[in-house]
Short mmCIF file of C-alpha atoms in Angstrom, two decimals:
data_model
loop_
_atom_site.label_atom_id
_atom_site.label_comp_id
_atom_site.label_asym_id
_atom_site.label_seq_id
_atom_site.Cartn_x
_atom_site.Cartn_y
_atom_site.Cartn_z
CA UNK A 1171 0.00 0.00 0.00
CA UNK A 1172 1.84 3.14 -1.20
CA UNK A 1173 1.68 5.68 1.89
CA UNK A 1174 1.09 9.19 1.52
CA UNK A 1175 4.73 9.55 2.84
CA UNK A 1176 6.46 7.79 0.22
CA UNK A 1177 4.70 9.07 -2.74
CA UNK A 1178 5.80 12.77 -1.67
CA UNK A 1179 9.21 10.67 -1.49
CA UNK A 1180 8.89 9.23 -5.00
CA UNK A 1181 7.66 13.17 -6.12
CA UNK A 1182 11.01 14.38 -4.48
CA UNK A 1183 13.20 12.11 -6.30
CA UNK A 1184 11.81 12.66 -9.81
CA UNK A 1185 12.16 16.61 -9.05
CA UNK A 1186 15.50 16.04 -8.27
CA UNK A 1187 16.19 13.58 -10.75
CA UNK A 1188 14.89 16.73 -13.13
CA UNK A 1189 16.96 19.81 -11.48
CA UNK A 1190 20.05 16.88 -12.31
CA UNK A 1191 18.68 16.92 -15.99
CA UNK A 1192 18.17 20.34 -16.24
CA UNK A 1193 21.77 21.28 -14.83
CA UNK A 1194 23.13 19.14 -17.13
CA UNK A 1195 21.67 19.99 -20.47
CA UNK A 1196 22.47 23.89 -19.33
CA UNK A 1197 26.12 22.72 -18.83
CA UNK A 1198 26.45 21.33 -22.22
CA UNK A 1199 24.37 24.25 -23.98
CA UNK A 1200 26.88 27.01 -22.12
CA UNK A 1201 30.10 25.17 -23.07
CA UNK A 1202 28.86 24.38 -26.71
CA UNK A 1203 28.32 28.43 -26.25
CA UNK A 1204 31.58 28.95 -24.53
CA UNK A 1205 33.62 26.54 -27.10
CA UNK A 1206 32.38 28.92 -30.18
CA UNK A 1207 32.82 31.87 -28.74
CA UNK A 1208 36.68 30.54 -27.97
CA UNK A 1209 36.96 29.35 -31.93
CA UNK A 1210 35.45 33.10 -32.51
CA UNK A 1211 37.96 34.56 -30.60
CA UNK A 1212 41.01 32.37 -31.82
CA UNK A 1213 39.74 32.99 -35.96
CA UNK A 1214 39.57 37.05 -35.02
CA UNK A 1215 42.77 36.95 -33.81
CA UNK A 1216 44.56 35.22 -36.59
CA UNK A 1217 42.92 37.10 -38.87
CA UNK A 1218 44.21 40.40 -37.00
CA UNK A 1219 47.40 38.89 -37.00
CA UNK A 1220 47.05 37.92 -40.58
CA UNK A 1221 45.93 41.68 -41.61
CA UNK A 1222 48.91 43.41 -39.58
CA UNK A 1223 51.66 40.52 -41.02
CA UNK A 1224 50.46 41.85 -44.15
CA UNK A 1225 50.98 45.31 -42.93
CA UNK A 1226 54.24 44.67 -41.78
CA UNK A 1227 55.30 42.65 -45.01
CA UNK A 1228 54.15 45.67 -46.93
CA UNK A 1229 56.10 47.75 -45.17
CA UNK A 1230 59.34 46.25 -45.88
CA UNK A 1231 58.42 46.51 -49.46
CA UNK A 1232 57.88 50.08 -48.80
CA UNK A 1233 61.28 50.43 -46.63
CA UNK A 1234 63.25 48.21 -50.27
CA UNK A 1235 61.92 51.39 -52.45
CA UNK A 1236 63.02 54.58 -49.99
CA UNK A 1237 66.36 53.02 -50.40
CA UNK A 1238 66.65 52.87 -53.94
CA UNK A 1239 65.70 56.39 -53.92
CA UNK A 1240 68.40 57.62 -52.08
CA UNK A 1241 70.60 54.86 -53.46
CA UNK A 1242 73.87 56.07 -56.37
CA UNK A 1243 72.88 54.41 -59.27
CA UNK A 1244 75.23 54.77 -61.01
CA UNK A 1245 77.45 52.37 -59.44
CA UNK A 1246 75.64 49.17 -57.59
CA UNK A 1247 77.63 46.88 -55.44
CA UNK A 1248 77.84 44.51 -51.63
CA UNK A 1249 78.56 47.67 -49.56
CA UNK A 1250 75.74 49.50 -50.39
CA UNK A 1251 72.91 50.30 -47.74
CA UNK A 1252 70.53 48.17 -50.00
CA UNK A 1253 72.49 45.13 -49.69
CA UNK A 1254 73.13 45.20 -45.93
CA UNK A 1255 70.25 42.36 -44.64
CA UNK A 1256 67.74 43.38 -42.36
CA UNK A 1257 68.99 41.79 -38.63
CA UNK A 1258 65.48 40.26 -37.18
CA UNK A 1259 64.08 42.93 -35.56
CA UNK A 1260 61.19 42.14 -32.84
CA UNK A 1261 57.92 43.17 -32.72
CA UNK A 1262 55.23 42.59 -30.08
CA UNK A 1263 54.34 38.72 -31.13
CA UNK A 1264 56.89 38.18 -33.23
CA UNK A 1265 59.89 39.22 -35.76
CA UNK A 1266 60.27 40.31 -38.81
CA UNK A 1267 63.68 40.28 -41.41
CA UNK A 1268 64.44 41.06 -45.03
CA UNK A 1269 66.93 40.81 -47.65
CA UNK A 1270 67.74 42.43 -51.08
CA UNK A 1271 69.02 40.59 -54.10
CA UNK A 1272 70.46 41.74 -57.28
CA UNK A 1273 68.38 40.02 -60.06
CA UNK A 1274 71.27 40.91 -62.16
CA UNK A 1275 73.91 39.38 -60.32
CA UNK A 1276 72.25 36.77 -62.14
CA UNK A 1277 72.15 35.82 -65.94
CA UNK A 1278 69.07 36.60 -67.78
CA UNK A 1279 67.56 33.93 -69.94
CA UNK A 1280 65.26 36.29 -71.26
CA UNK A 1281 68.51 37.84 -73.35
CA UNK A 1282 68.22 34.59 -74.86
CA UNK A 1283 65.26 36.05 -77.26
CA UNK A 1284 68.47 38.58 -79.01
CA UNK A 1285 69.05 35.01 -80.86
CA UNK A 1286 68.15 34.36 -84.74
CA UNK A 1287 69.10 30.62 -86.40
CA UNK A 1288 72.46 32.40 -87.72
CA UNK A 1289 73.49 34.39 -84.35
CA UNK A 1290 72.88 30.99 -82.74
CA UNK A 1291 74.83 28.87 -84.92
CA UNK A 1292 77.73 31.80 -84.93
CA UNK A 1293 78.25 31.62 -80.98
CA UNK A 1294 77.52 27.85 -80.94
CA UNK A 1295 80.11 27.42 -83.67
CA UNK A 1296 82.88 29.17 -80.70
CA UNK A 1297 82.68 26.53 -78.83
CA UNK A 1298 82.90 26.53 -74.68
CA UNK A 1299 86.29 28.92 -75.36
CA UNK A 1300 84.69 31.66 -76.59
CA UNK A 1301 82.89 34.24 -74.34
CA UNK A 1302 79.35 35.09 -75.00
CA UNK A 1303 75.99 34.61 -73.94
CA UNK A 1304 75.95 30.99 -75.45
CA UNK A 1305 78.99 30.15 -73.80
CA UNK A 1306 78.99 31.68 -70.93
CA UNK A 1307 75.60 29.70 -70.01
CA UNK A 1308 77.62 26.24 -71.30
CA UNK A 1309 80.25 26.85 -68.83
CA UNK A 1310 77.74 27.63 -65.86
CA UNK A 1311 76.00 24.93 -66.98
CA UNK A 1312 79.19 22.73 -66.28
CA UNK A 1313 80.23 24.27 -63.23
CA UNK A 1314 76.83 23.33 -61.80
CA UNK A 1315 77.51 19.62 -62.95
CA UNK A 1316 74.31 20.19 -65.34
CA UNK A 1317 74.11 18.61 -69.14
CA UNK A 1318 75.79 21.46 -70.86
CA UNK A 1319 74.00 20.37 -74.19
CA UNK A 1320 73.49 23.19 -77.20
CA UNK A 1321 69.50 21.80 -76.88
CA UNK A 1322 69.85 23.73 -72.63
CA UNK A 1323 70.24 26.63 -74.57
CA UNK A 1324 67.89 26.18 -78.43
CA UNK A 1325 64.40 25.76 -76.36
CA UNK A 1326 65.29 28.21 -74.09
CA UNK A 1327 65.23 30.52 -77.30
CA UNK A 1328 62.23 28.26 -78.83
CA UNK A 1329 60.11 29.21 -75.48
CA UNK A 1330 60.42 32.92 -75.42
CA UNK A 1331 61.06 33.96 -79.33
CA UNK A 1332 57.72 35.11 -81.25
CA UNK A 1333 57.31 32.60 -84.05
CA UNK A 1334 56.75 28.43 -84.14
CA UNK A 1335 59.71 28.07 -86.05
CA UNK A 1336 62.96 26.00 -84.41
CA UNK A 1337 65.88 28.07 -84.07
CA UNK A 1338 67.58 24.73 -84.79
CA UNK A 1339 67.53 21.50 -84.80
CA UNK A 1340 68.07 21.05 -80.88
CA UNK A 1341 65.02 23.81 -80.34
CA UNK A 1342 61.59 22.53 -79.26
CA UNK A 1343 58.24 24.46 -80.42
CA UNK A 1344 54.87 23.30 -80.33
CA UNK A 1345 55.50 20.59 -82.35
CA UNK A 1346 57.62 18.71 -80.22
CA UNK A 1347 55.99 19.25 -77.23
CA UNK A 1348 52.58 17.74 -78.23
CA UNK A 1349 55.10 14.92 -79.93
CA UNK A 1350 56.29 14.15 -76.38
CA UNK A 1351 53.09 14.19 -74.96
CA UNK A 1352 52.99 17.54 -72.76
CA UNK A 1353 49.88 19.05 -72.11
CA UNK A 1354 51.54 22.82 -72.96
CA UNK A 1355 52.99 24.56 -76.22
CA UNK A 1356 55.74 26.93 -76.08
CA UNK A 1357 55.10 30.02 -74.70
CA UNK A 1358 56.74 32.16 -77.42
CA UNK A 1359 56.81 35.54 -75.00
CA UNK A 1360 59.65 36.05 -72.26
CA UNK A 1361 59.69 34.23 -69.09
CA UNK A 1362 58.48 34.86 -66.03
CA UNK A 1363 60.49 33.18 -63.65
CA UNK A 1364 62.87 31.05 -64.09
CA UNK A 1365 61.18 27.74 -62.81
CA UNK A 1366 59.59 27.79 -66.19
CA UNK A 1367 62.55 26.02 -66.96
CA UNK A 1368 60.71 22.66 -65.92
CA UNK A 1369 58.45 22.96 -68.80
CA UNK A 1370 60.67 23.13 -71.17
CA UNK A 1371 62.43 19.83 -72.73
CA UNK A 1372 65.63 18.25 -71.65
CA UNK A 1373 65.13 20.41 -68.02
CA UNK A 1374 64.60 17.76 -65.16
CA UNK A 1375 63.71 19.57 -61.42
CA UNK A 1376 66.94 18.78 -59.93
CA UNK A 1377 68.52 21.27 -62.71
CA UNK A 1378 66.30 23.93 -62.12
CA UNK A 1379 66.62 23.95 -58.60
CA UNK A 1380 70.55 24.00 -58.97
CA UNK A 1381 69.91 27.05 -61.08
CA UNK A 1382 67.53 28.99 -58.69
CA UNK A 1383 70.44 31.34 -57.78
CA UNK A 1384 72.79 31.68 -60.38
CA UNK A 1385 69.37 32.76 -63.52
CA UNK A 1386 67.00 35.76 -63.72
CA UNK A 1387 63.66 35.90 -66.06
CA UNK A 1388 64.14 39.95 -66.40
CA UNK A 1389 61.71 41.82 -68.99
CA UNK A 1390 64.08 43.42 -70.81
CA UNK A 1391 68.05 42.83 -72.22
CA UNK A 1392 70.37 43.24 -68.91
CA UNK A 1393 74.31 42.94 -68.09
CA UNK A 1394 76.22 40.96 -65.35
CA UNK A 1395 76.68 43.13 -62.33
CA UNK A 1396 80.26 41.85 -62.05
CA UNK A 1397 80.27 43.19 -58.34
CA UNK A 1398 77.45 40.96 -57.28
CA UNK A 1399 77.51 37.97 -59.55
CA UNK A 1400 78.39 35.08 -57.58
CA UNK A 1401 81.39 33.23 -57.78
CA UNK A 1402 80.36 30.41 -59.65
CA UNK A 1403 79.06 32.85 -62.49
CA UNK A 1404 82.26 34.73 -62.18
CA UNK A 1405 83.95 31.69 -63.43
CA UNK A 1406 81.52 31.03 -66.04
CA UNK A 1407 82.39 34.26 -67.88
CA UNK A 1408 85.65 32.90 -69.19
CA UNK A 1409 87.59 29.30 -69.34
CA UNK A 1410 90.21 30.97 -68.09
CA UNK A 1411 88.81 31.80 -64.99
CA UNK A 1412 88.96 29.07 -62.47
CA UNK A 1413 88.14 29.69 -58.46
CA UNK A 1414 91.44 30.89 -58.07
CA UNK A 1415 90.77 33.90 -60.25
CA UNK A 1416 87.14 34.06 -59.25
CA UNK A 1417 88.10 34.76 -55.96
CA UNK A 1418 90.96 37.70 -57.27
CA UNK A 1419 88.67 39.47 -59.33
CA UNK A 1420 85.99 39.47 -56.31
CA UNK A 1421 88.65 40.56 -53.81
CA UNK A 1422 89.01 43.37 -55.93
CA UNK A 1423 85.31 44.71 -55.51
CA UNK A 1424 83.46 46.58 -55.51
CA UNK A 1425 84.53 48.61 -59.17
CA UNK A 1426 83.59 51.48 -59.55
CA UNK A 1427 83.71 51.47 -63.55
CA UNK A 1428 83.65 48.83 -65.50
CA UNK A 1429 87.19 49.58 -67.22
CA UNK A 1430 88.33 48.84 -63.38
CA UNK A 1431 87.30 45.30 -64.23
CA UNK A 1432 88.49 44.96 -67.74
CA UNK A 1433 92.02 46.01 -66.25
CA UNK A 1434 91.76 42.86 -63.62
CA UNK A 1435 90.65 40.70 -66.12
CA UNK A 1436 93.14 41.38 -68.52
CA UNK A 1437 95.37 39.77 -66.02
CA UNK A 1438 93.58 36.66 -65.64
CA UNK A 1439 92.75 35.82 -69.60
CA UNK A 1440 95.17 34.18 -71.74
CA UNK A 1441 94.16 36.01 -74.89
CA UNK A 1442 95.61 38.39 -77.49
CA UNK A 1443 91.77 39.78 -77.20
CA UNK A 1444 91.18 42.68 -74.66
CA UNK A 1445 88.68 42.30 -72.11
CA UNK A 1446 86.74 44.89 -73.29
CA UNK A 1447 86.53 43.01 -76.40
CA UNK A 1448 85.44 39.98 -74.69
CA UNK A 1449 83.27 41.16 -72.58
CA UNK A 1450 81.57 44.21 -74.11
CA UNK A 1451 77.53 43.73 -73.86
CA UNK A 1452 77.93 40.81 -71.29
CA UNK A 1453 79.17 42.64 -67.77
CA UNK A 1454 78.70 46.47 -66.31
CA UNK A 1455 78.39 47.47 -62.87
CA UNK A 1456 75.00 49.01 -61.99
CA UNK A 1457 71.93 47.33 -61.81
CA UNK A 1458 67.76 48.01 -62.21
CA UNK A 1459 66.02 44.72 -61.19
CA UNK A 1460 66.18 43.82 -57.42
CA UNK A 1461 64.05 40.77 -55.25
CA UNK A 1462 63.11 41.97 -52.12
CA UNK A 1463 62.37 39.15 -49.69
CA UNK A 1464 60.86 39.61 -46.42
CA UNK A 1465 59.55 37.40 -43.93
CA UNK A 1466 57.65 38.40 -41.21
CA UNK A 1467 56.31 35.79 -38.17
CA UNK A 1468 53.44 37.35 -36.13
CA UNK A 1469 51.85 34.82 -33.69
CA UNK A 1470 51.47 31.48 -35.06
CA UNK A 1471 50.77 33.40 -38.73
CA UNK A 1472 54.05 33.43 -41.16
CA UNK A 1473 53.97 35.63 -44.15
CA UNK A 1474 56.98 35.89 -46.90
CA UNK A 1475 57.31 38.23 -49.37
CA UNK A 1476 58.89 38.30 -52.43
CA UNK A 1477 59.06 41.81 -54.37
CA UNK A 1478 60.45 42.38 -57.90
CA UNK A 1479 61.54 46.08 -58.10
CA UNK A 1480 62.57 47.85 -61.20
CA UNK A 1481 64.71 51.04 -60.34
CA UNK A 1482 64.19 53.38 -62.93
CA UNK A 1483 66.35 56.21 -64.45
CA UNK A 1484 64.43 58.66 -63.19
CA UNK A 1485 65.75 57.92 -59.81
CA UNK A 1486 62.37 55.94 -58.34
CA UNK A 1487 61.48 52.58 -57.88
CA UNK A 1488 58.47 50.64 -58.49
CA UNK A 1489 57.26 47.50 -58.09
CA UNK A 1490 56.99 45.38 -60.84
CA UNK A 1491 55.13 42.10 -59.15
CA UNK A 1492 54.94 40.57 -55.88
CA UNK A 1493 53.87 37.02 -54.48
CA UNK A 1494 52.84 36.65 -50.38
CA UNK A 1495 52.11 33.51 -49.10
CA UNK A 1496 51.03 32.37 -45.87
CA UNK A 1497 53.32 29.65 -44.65
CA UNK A 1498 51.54 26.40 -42.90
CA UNK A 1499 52.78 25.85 -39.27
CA UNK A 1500 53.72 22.31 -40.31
CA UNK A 1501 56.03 23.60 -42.45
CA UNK A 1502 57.37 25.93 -40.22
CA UNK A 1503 58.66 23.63 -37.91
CA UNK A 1504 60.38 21.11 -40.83
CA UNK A 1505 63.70 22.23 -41.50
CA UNK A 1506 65.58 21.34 -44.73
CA UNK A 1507 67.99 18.47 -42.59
CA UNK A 1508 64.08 17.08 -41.77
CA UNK A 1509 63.65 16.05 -44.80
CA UNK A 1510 64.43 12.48 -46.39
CA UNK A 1511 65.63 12.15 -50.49
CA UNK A 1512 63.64 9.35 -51.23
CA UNK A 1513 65.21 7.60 -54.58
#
């Protein structure tokens, strides 16, 4: 016989049993609540961080141009304010650092489009003793352990001349490519940069990442900066120049005229041709096209930035393109000794 006592019992328990439910189901609702308005908090702050990395990447950009401003161009060398790398300076959150390369230290392969079927066969016919632009990329070519092939140099010509016609028979034009079964044509306009160089035929990856440093895709005919080339390039300009006299004629930078380096070289070439003669059209000593490079970390959010500038002759500086990308945490943490050639 249920008692009048135990069913207010029985009515306590199930009200309790209720306030228990109730508690509950508010718990979850407020955390759900508490764990989005966390997520909304931790996506507005990388995006803040995001927008003022930006900011700050910008800013370097902006920093790269003043200089070239106030920058002699008339000369362009190591010493100069523009080449001195930005230490990482430290900002609230982070750091940020930049650097300043001279595109022409580099050779262009977009000088390659000068070449006609008879100016190629003419330097070609030199052979790796001569000096010119043919040559000169040969030799590089063999300093860097790379095939040093005529056909490295014909499709680089096929690729960026104007017409479908091969420059010879080691070129490659549209053609070839669909005979080899690429999805592409030749582009038959200059490069952009020079990891085009994968496209083209004969080029495996491994060459154009030896190459990275040592070749510019410039938009218009450039020189050598012989007082920022690297060594290896150095070397490349003639076959009488081995490290030994690499490492003279850099010792002797920076030049302030480029007779100052026809005078070293002289020393260093065993030829009854002058340097001048040589040389003339290949090497000078001032330069237009820079990279500017910056990186700037900012949290867990890591922006680089990479800059083309074109100084002009009016004495300002523009920039010409950029590319910023945002750089994956993942990959922040792998370093290049990380990684594992897998053959």
């Amino acid at each position: 016989m249920i008692t009048h006592a135990s069913l207010k019992r029985k009515q306590r328990g199930l009200a309790l049993i209720s306030i228990m439910v109730m508690v509950t189901l508010m718990a979850i609702l407020l955390s759900g609540i508490f764990y989005r308005h966390q997520l909304d908090i931790v996506r507005a702050i990388r995006v803040l961080n995001g927008e003022q990395a930006m900011l700050l990447a910008l800013s370097t950009e902006s920093w790269a141009l003043n200089v070239f401003v106030e920058d002699d161009a008339s000369v362009d060398h190591l010493e100069e304010d523009w080449a001195r790398e930005i230490p990482v300076l430290p900002i609230e959150g982070g750091s940020v650092t930049g650097k300043i390369i001279d595109l022409q230290g580099r050779l262009n392969l977009n000088n390659f489009s000068v070449f006609t079927s008879p100016k190629l066969w003419r330097e070609q016919s030199q052979d790796i003793s001569g000096t010119n632009l043919i040559t000169v990329y040969m030799r590089l070519l063999e300093i860097l352990e790379i095939d040093s092939d005529i056909a490295r140099a014909a499709v680089i010509v096929d690729w960026i001349d104007t017409n479908s016609e091969l420059i010879s028979s080691d070129g490659a034009e549209d053609d070839e490519y669909y005979r080899s079964g690429k999805t592409y044509l030749a582009a038959n306009s200059p490069m952009i940069e020079p990891a085009e160089l994968a496209l083209f035929d004969g080029y495996e990856i491994n060459d154009v990442i030896a190459l990275e440093n040592f070749v510019s895709t410039l938009p218009s005919n450039t020189k050598v900066n012989i007082n920022t080339a690297n060594k290896q390039l150095m070397m490349a300009l003639h076959r009488d120049f081995d490290e030994a006299s690499a490492d003279a004629l850099i010792a002797l930078r920076p030049y302030e005229s480029i007779e100052s380096f026809y005078s070293a070289a002289d020393g260093l070439i065993n030829s009854s041709v002058s340097a001048k003669d040589l040389f003339n059209g290949l090497v000078g000593v001032k330069s237009s096209y820079y990279l500017m490079q910056a990186d700037v970390l900012l949290g867990d959010i890591r922006i680089q930035l990479d800059s083309y500038i074109e100084r002009k002759g009016d004495g300002q500086a523009a920039v010409l393109f950029r590319r910023m990308q945002f750089v994956p945490k993942l990959a922040q943490v792998i370093k290049p000794s990380d990684v594992v050639e897998i053959n």
